[in-house]
């Protein structure tokens, strides 16, 4: 079981008839509350379906409405296969008590199996409870029977379980599910609450019966005599995370999906017990704020305890050119005041037996451990220990490139708690304040990277002297159609000026009462423009800008993708043993692949020298000997030196062609090293490679 939970791999000879043996468990990542909760509300159809060519499995079906969120699914390969439960949806965990059911069914007119009556099967539905036939009911009585049973269930009468699924599949002339009355009380069913209109009470329904019920979303949609149920509110179809997107009904749908992805990658407040945790990696936002514009569920989930962003003053203006293509300019002073500051907590577990009793190692305590609060740079003394066999003291140096502070040191016992001082956990705190290249996003799928920390004195300013924290390029709006972000900007501005918190629950505004009127009038009352714009002055020369600029407050999230984890540089470095080409991978200080498409681009640009530099000089340039007479790369061999001085001094080495036994035609040429490998490999296959080289070009 430990192995299964740790790896997600199933070790079973039979395979338990499952369609996959690996990936059955997922680490509950505590990056923030969003990510943590969504791990527990996630439903994955399985790896098998990802390879399926049809899209039918990915579609949202009527029976899934209200149970699975239509918004909260990733884009790309797992789209529609990895779903999340709607916020109101729950799973039946324990079997219901159905001991009184038989009695109830009989009293409602079900004819038992052992009845002496002779029934004509044509006119009767069978009544099935959890797969067992309980009896039969006549076609004409079936509807009344299910309605009464549903009333008992809804009103909690006659010991009918509250989560009983009651479904009458009527007989019809067209192809349909097998007719009958089906009752389910067993576990592993998704259940959700709706309002039963005939009793005006909340009823728990499940997926199978939902298709046979008539559920309206709002009261205005109800049809007299047809509609039986009503949704509790319009947001019940959304998952926990999707319902936390403000004004999501104003956005283009994919943007809401992106926000569901990005909310889960945001730095925030994953927990409060930092002092007692020893997670491998924990991110922390140093200066989080409570969102001023938030859906009502934000408070239901107590999100203020786990905030994930900052209210930022955003000006929608193309100002410096540094805000092109989704980049954003951040006010340098806002950054210095703490905007987006964060840190990473890393825990390293070391075996350690003290080794600095006489204080001879500088910078370490007597127990051989570093002082708490000390700043470590690469190459600094980290800790020391004594080798019990030899009695020698060994000093360990800090290897990481990033400097870190010693946050905490914990002495741990063994796993059973019987022995003390078996391990030592050192918690390192790595400051990760925003730098150019770090990723931010609003709650509307509008992500961008910081392209510049712009000095506040050069930022545009309003008539009251305010400068924006973030400059957002207006070209981000037309194609993305995130109207929700515009409304959030206006709502945030009016919230800040009136000292309010605005409810951003989706579907609260309508055509008759538009959001712009609501917030526009509030802004007018506070002395601002109705449309949320403001007159701005250029930060460089103080002149008034010709157009009014959309200026408001938007809640911004800092995403965990940071350049410090991603940047890759290399001048020269490790190469592959076989090909002598640079290795790949950031960790190994490798190179970035310059592929065929990149090659095409350089050819198209007419820059052959750059192409030559990338693919040859900076890659696997090598000098090879070849014989120009027999045109072979393999025939030159190094002559055995005559004496020891010939061995030591390379310039006295003599290369002779082993075929024509001459020294003169052997020339040095520059070829890619892989080419030498290719020639050698082809020779091994019995193929000769002839190079048409002349001696004067070498
Ligand atoms: Zn030769």
JSON list of C-alpha atoms in Angstrom, two decimals, residues 247 292-294 311-313 466 485-504 509 515-534 550-554:
[
{"chain": "A", "resi": 247, "resn": "UNK", "atom": "CA", "xyz": [-17.63, 37.82, -13.54]},
{"chain": "A", "resi": 292, "resn": "UNK", "atom": "CA", "xyz": [-11.68, 43.50, -3.30]},
{"chain": "A", "resi": 293, "resn": "UNK", "atom": "CA", "xyz": [-13.80, 42.06, -6.09]},
{"chain": "A", "resi": 294, "resn": "UNK", "atom": "CA", "xyz": [-14.78, 38.48, -5.36]},
{"chain": "A", "resi": 311, "resn": "UNK", "atom": "CA", "xyz": [-4.90, 44.16, -5.81]},
{"chain": "A", "resi": 312, "resn": "UNK", "atom": "CA", "xyz": [-2.97, 46.06, -8.45]},
{"chain": "A", "resi": 313, "resn": "UNK", "atom": "CA", "xyz": [-3.70, 49.43, -10.04]},
{"chain": "A", "resi": 466, "resn": "UNK", "atom": "CA", "xyz": [-1.65, 58.16, -8.91]},
{"chain": "A", "resi": 485, "resn": "UNK", "atom": "CA", "xyz": [-11.48, 41.84, -16.48]},
{"chain": "A", "resi": 486, "resn": "UNK", "atom": "CA", "xyz": [-12.76, 45.26, -17.58]},
{"chain": "A", "resi": 487, "resn": "UNK", "atom": "CA", "xyz": [-15.69, 44.97, -15.22]},
{"chain": "A", "resi": 488, "resn": "UNK", "atom": "CA", "xyz": [-13.38, 43.83, -12.44]},
{"chain": "A", "resi": 489, "resn": "UNK", "atom": "CA", "xyz": [-11.23, 46.88, -13.09]},
{"chain": "A", "resi": 490, "resn": "UNK", "atom": "CA", "xyz": [-14.21, 49.22, -12.72]},
{"chain": "A", "resi": 491, "resn": "UNK", "atom": "CA", "xyz": [-15.60, 47.29, -9.76]},
{"chain": "A", "resi": 492, "resn": "UNK", "atom": "CA", "xyz": [-12.21, 47.31, -8.06]},
{"chain": "A", "resi": 493, "resn": "UNK", "atom": "CA", "xyz": [-11.90, 51.04, -8.55]},
{"chain": "A", "resi": 494, "resn": "UNK", "atom": "CA", "xyz": [-15.34, 51.74, -7.12]},
{"chain": "A", "resi": 495, "resn": "UNK", "atom": "CA", "xyz": [-14.70, 49.30, -4.28]},
{"chain": "A", "resi": 496, "resn": "UNK", "atom": "CA", "xyz": [-11.51, 51.12, -3.39]},
{"chain": "A", "resi": 497, "resn": "UNK", "atom": "CA", "xyz": [-13.10, 54.56, -3.53]},
{"chain": "A", "resi": 498, "resn": "UNK", "atom": "CA", "xyz": [-16.16, 53.59, -1.48]},
{"chain": "A", "resi": 499, "resn": "UNK", "atom": "CA", "xyz": [-14.40, 51.21, 0.90]},
{"chain": "A", "resi": 500, "resn": "UNK", "atom": "CA", "xyz": [-16.44, 48.22, -0.22]},
{"chain": "A", "resi": 501, "resn": "UNK", "atom": "CA", "xyz": [-15.98, 44.65, -1.31]},
{"chain": "A", "resi": 502, "resn": "UNK", "atom": "CA", "xyz": [-17.91, 43.86, -4.47]},
{"chain": "A", "resi": 503, "resn": "UNK", "atom": "CA", "xyz": [-19.72, 40.61, -5.12]},
{"chain": "A", "resi": 504, "resn": "UNK", "atom": "CA", "xyz": [-18.42, 39.24, -8.41]},
{"chain": "A", "resi": 509, "resn": "UNK", "atom": "CA", "xyz": [-26.17, 41.10, -13.84]},
{"chain": "A", "resi": 515, "resn": "UNK", "atom": "CA", "xyz": [-22.81, 45.83, -14.79]},
{"chain": "A", "resi": 516, "resn": "UNK", "atom": "CA", "xyz": [-21.46, 48.97, -16.41]},
{"chain": "A", "resi": 517, "resn": "UNK", "atom": "CA", "xyz": [-24.45, 50.99, -15.12]},
{"chain": "A", "resi": 518, "resn": "UNK", "atom": "CA", "xyz": [-24.00, 49.65, -11.62]},
{"chain": "A", "resi": 519, "resn": "UNK", "atom": "CA", "xyz": [-20.30, 50.38, -11.37]},
{"chain": "A", "resi": 520, "resn": "UNK", "atom": "CA", "xyz": [-20.34, 53.40, -13.69]},
{"chain": "A", "resi": 521, "resn": "UNK", "atom": "CA", "xyz": [-22.79, 55.18, -11.42]},
{"chain": "A", "resi": 522, "resn": "UNK", "atom": "CA", "xyz": [-20.76, 54.24, -8.37]},
{"chain": "A", "resi": 523, "resn": "UNK", "atom": "CA", "xyz": [-17.64, 55.65, -10.00]},
{"chain": "A", "resi": 524, "resn": "UNK", "atom": "CA", "xyz": [-19.49, 58.86, -10.90]},
{"chain": "A", "resi": 525, "resn": "UNK", "atom": "CA", "xyz": [-20.51, 59.21, -7.26]},
{"chain": "A", "resi": 526, "resn": "UNK", "atom": "CA", "xyz": [-16.86, 58.92, -6.26]},
{"chain": "A", "resi": 527, "resn": "UNK", "atom": "CA", "xyz": [-15.97, 61.64, -8.74]},
{"chain": "A", "resi": 528, "resn": "UNK", "atom": "CA", "xyz": [-14.60, 59.42, -11.48]},
{"chain": "A", "resi": 529, "resn": "UNK", "atom": "CA", "xyz": [-15.54, 58.94, -15.09]},
{"chain": "A", "resi": 530, "resn": "UNK", "atom": "CA", "xyz": [-18.58, 56.76, -15.76]},
{"chain": "A", "resi": 531, "resn": "UNK", "atom": "CA", "xyz": [-16.61, 54.50, -18.11]},
{"chain": "A", "resi": 532, "resn": "UNK", "atom": "CA", "xyz": [-13.73, 53.91, -15.71]},
{"chain": "A", "resi": 533, "resn": "UNK", "atom": "CA", "xyz": [-11.28, 56.02, -17.69]},
{"chain": "A", "resi": 534, "resn": "UNK", "atom": "CA", "xyz": [-9.01, 58.76, -16.43]},
{"chain": "A", "resi": 550, "resn": "UNK", "atom": "CA", "xyz": [-8.91, 52.89, -18.73]},
{"chain": "A", "resi": 551, "resn": "UNK", "atom": "CA", "xyz": [-7.63, 52.85, -15.19]},
{"chain": "A", "resi": 552, "resn": "UNK", "atom": "CA", "xyz": [-8.77, 50.58, -12.37]},
{"chain": "A", "resi": 553, "resn": "UNK", "atom": "CA", "xyz": [-7.91, 47.90, -9.86]},
{"chain": "A", "resi": 554, "resn": "UNK", "atom": "CA", "xyz": [-7.50, 44.27, -10.86]}
]
